[in-house]
Short mmCIF file of C-alpha atoms in Angstrom, two decimals:
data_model
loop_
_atom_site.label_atom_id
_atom_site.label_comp_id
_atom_site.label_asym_id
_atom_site.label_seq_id
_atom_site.Cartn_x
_atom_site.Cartn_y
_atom_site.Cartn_z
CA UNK A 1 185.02 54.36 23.26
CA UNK A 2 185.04 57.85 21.22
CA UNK A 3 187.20 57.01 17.98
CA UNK A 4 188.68 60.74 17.72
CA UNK A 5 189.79 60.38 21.36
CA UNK A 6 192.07 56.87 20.36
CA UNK A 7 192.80 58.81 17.05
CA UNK A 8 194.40 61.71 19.30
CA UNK A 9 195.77 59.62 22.19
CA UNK A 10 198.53 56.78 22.02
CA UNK A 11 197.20 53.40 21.85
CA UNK A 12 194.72 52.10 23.98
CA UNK A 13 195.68 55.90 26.19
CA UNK A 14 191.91 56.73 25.08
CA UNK A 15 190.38 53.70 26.93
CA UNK A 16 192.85 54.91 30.22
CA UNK A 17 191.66 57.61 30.58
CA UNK A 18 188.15 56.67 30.43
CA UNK A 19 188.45 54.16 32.87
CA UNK A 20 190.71 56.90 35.47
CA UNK A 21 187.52 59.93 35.07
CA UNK A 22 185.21 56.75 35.72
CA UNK A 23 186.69 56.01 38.79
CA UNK A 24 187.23 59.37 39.90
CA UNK A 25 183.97 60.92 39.26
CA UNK A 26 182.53 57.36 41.48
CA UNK A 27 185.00 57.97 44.41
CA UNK A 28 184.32 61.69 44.26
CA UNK A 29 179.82 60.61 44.28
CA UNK A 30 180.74 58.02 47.46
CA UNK A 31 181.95 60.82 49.50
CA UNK A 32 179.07 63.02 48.92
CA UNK A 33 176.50 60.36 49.44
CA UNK A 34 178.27 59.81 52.52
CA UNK A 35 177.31 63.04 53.89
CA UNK A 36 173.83 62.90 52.24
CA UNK A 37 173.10 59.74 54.29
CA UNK A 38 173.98 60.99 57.32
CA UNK A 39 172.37 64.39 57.32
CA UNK A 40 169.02 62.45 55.84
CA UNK A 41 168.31 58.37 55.40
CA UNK A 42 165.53 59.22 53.28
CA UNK A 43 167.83 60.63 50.36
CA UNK A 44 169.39 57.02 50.25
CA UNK A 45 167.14 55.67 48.34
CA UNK A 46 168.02 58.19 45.68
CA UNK A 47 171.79 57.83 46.21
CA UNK A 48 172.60 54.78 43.96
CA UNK A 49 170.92 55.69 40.44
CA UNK A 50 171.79 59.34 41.27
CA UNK A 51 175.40 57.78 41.56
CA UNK A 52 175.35 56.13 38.74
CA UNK A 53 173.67 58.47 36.28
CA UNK A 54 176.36 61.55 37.23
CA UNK A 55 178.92 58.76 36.87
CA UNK A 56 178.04 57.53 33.24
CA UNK A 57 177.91 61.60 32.68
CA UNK A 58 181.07 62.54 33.97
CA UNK A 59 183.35 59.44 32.50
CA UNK A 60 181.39 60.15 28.82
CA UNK A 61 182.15 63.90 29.09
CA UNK A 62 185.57 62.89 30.23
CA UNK A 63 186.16 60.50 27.36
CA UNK A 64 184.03 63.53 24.64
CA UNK A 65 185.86 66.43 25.93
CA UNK A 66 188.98 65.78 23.51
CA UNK A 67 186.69 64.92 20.47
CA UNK A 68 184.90 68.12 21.01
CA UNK A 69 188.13 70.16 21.64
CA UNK A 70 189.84 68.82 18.68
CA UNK A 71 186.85 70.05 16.70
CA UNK A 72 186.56 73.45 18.02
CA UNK A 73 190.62 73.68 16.90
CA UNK A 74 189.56 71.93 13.74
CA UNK A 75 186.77 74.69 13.36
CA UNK A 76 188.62 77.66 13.65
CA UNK A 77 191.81 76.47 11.72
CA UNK A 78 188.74 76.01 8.72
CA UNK A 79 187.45 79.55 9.70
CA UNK A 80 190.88 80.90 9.05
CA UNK A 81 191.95 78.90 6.31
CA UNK A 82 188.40 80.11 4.32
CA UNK A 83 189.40 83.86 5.41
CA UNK A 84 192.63 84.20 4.24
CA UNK A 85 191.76 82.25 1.00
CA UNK A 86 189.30 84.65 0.46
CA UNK A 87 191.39 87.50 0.95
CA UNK A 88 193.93 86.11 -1.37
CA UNK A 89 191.63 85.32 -3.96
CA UNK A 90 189.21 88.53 -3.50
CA UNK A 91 190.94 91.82 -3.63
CA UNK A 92 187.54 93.75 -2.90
CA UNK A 93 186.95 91.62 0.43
CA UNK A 94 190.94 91.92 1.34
CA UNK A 95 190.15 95.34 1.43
CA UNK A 96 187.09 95.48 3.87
CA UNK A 97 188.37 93.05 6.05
CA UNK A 98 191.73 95.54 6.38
CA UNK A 99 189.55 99.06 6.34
CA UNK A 100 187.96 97.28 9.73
CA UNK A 101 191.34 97.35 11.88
CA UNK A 102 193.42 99.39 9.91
CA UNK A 103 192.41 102.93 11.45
CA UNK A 104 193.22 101.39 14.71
CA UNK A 105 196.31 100.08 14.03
CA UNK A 106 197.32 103.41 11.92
CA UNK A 107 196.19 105.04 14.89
CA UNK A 108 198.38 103.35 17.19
CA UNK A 109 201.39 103.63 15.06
CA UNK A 110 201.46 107.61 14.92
CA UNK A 111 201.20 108.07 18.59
CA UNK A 112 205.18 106.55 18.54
CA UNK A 113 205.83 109.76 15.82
CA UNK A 114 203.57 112.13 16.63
CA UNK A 115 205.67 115.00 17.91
CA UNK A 116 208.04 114.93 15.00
CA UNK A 117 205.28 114.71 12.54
CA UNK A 118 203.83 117.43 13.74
CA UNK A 119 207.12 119.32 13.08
CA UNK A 120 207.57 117.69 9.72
CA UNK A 121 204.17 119.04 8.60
CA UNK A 122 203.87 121.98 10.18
CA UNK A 123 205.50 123.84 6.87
CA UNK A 124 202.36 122.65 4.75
CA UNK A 125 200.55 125.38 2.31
CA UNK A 126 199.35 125.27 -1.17
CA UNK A 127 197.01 122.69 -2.70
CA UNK A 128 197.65 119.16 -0.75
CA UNK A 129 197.13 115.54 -1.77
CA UNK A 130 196.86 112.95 0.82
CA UNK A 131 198.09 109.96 -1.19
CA UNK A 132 196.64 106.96 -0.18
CA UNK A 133 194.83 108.66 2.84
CA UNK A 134 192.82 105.17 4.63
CA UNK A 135 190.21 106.89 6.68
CA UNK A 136 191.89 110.08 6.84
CA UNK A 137 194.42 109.93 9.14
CA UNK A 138 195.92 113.42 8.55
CA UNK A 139 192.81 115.45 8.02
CA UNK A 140 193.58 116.47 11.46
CA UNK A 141 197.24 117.80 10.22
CA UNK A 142 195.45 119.07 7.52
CA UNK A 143 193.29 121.14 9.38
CA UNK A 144 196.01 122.76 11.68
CA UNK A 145 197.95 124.01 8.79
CA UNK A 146 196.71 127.54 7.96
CA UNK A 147 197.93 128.50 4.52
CA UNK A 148 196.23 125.27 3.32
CA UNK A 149 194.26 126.20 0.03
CA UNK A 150 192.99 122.91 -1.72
CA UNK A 151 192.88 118.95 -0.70
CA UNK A 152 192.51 116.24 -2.87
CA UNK A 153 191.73 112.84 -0.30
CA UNK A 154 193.34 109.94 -2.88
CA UNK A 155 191.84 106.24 -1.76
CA UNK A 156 190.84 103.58 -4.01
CA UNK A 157 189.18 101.53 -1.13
CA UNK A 158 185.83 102.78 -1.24
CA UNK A 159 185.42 101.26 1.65
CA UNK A 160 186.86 104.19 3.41
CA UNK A 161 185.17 107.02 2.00
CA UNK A 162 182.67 107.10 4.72
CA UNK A 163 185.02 107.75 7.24
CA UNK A 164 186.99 110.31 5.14
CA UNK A 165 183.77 112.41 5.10
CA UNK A 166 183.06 111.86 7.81
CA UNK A 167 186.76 112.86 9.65
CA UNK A 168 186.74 115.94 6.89
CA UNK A 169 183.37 117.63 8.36
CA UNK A 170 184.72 117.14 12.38
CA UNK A 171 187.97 119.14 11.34
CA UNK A 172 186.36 121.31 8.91
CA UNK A 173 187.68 119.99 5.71
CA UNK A 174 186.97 120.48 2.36
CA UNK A 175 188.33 117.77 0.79
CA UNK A 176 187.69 115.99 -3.08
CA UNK A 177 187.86 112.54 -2.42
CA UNK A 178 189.43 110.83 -5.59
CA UNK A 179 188.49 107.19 -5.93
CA UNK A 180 191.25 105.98 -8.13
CA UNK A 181 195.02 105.36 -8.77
CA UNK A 182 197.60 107.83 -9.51
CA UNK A 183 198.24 107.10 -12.96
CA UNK A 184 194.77 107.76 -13.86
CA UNK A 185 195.14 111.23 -11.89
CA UNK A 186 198.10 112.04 -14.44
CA UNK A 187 195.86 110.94 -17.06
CA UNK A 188 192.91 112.87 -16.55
CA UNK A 189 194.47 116.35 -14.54
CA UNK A 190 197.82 116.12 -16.13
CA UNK A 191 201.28 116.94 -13.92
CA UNK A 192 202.40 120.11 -11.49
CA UNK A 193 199.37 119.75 -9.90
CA UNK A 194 200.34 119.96 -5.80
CA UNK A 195 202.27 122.14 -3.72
CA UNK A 196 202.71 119.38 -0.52
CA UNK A 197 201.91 115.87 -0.82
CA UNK A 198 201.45 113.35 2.16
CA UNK A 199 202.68 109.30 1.99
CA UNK A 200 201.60 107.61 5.31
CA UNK A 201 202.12 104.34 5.25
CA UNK A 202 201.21 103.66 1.89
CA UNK A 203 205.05 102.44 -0.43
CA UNK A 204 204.68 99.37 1.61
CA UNK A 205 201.69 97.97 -0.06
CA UNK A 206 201.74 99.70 -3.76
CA UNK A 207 202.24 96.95 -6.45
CA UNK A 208 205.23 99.13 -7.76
CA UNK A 209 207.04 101.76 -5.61
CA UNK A 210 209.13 103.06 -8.33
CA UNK A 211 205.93 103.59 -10.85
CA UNK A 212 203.99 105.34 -8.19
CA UNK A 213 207.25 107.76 -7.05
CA UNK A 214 207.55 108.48 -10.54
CA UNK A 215 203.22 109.25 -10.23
CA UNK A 216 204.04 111.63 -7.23
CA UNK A 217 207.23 113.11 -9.06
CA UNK A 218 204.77 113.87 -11.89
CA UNK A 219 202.15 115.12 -9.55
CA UNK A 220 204.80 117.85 -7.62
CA UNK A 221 205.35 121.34 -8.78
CA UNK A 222 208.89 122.34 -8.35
CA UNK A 223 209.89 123.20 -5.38
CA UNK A 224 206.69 120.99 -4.04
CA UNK A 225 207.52 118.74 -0.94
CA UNK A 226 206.76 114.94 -0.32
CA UNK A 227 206.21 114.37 3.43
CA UNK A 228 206.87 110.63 3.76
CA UNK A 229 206.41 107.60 6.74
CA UNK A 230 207.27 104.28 5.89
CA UNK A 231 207.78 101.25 7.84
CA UNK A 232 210.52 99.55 6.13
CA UNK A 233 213.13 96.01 6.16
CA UNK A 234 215.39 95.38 8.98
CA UNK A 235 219.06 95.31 8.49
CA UNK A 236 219.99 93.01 5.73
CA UNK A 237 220.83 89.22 6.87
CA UNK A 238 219.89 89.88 10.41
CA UNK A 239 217.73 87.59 12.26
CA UNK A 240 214.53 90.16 11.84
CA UNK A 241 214.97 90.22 8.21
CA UNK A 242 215.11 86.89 7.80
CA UNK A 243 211.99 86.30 9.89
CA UNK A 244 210.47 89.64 7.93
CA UNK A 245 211.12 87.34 4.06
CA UNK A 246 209.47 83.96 5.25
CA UNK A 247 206.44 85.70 7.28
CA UNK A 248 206.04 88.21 3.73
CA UNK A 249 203.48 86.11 1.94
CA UNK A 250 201.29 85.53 4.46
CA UNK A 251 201.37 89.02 6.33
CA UNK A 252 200.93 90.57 2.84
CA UNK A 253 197.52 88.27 2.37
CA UNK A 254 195.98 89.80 5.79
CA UNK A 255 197.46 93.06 5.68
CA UNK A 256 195.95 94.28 2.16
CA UNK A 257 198.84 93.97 0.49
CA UNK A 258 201.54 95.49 3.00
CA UNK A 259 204.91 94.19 2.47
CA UNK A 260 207.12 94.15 6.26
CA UNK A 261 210.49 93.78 3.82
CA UNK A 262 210.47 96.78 1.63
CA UNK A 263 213.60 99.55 1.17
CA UNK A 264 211.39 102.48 0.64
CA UNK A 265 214.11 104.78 1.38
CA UNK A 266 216.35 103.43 -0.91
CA UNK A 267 213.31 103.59 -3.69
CA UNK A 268 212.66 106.86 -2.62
CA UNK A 269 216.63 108.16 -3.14
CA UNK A 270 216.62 106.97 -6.61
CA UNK A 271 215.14 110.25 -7.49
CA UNK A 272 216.64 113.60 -7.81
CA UNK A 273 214.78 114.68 -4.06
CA UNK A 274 216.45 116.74 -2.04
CA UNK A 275 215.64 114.48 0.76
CA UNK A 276 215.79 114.57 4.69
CA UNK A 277 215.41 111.44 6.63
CA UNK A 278 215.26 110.25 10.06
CA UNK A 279 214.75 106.92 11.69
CA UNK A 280 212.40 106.00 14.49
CA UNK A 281 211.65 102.66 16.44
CA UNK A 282 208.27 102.20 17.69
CA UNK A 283 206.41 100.39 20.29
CA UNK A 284 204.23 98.72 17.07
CA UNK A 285 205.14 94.33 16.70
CA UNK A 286 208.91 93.91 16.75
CA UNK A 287 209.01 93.36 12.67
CA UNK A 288 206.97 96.65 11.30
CA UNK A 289 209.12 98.37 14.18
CA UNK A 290 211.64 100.42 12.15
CA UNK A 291 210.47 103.37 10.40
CA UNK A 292 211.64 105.93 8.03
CA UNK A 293 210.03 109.13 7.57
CA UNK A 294 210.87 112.78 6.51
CA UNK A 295 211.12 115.51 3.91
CA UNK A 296 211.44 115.26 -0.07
CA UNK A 297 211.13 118.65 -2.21
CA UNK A 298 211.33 118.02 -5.80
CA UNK A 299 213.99 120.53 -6.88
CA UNK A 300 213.71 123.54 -9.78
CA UNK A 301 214.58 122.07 -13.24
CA UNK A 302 218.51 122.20 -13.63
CA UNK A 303 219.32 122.36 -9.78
CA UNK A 304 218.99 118.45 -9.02
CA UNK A 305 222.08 118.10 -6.80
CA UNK A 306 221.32 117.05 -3.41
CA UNK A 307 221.70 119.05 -0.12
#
């Protein structure tokens, strides 16, 4: 008898159940040499070890099947474990696992917002930076806007590069691709240097949402507009937020560092924006399904009162 079956099963259950597919797979051979004797008496001769064999078969595969399905589910519970310790422990292979699906899922989430995104950006001039772009998303956007003079393509993943280029040239683009963080652009291009910049998706998974507003403040000339789509935390001490803090962790691990419980609007009203804001639900999983998105133009010096 298989040990991992009587380790799964209730005592002496394995040795049951043995005994049961024995009997059934014999009963289930006597009817068919039944009909093989009468349509031919030589097969007989045949019937009894064939019997026999395709018994002992049957009642061991019977007896096997749980040990081998209990390592297949042992198998991929390793697989996973290995993956998502890896993308804990490896930020470079967190983010090639997440430049794989992300596009897609990106993709899927702007269909839900597409008409009033379109609307949203369709005031866009001046030198742009896509901040945090992925695989350029809204080189498309981009593209459409017609008193666009300059784009800067900001994406640390180098992963995505490839596609950026490759998105840029279908639309048309000229676009600098900047490989590093937005600190480092103050540092090395100094401030006031964009007239429109675009956030998609990207507060939810920065380290520190207030440091990199304050980058993008920087970044803005006055008057310069922040076009913003977040998906953010469900009401506070519902059952979705609650279910949004415990899953955190672990969606954070294979998401590249996405966080499903952030207030980004409330981050993003700290500063002196003059903001507008609306709030969509989407067909995306029933925790990321609340988003905020909208306007946010960094006022003259002197007139920070809000409209």
């Amino acid at each position: 008898m298989d040990s991992t079956l009587n380790s799964i099963l209730p005592d002496g259950e394995g040795a049951k159940v043995g005994e049961h597919f024995y009997k059934v797979s014999q009963s289930m051979l006597q009817g068919r040499s039944s009909r093989e004797n009468s349509q031919s008496n030589s097969k007989s001769n045949f019937s009894l070890p064939l019997k026999s064999a395709a018994s002992i078969l049957l009642a061991i595969g019977a007896i096997r099947f749980p040990s081998i399905l209990a390592r297949i589910i042992m198998g991929g519970v390793t697989t996973l474990g290995t993956l998502l310790s890896l993308m804990y422990l490896s930020r470079s292979f967190q983010q090639y696992v997440v430049s794989m699906f992300q596009p897609a899922v990106m993709k899927g989430l702007h269909k839900d917002i597409r008409e009033i995104k379109k609307e949203l950006l369709k005031g866009m001039k001046g030198s742009v930076l896509d901040f945090g772009c992925g695989d350029g998303l809204y080189i498309r956007d981009i593209a459409n806007a017609k008193d666009v003079t300059s784009v800067m393509s900001l994406e640390p993943n180098a992963n995505l590069h490839e596609n950026i280029r490759i998105t840029a040239e279908k639309y048309g683009v000229t676009t600098e691709i900047y490989p590093k963080f937005s600190s480092q652009l103050l540092a090395e291009r100094g401030e006031e240097l964009f007239d429109f910049v675009i956030i998609g998706n990207v507060l939810c998974e920065v380290p520190n949402q207030e440091s990199v507003l304050d980058d993008v403040y920087r970044l803005l000339k006055p008057e310069g507009i922040v076009y913003f789509v977040e998906h953010v935390a469900c009401v506070a001490g519902s059952e979705t937020r609650q279910f949004q803090d415990m899953i955190n962790p672990l969606w954070k691990t294979v998401s590249g560092g996405c966080n499903c419980n952030r207030e980004t609007l409330k981050e993003i009203w700290k500063k002196k924006w003059q903001l507008f804001a609306w709030e969509v639900k989407t067909s995306g999983p029933w925790f990321i399904n609340r988003i905020h998105l909208g306007l946010a133009m960094k006022p003259k010096v002197g007139t920070e009162a809000r409209l």
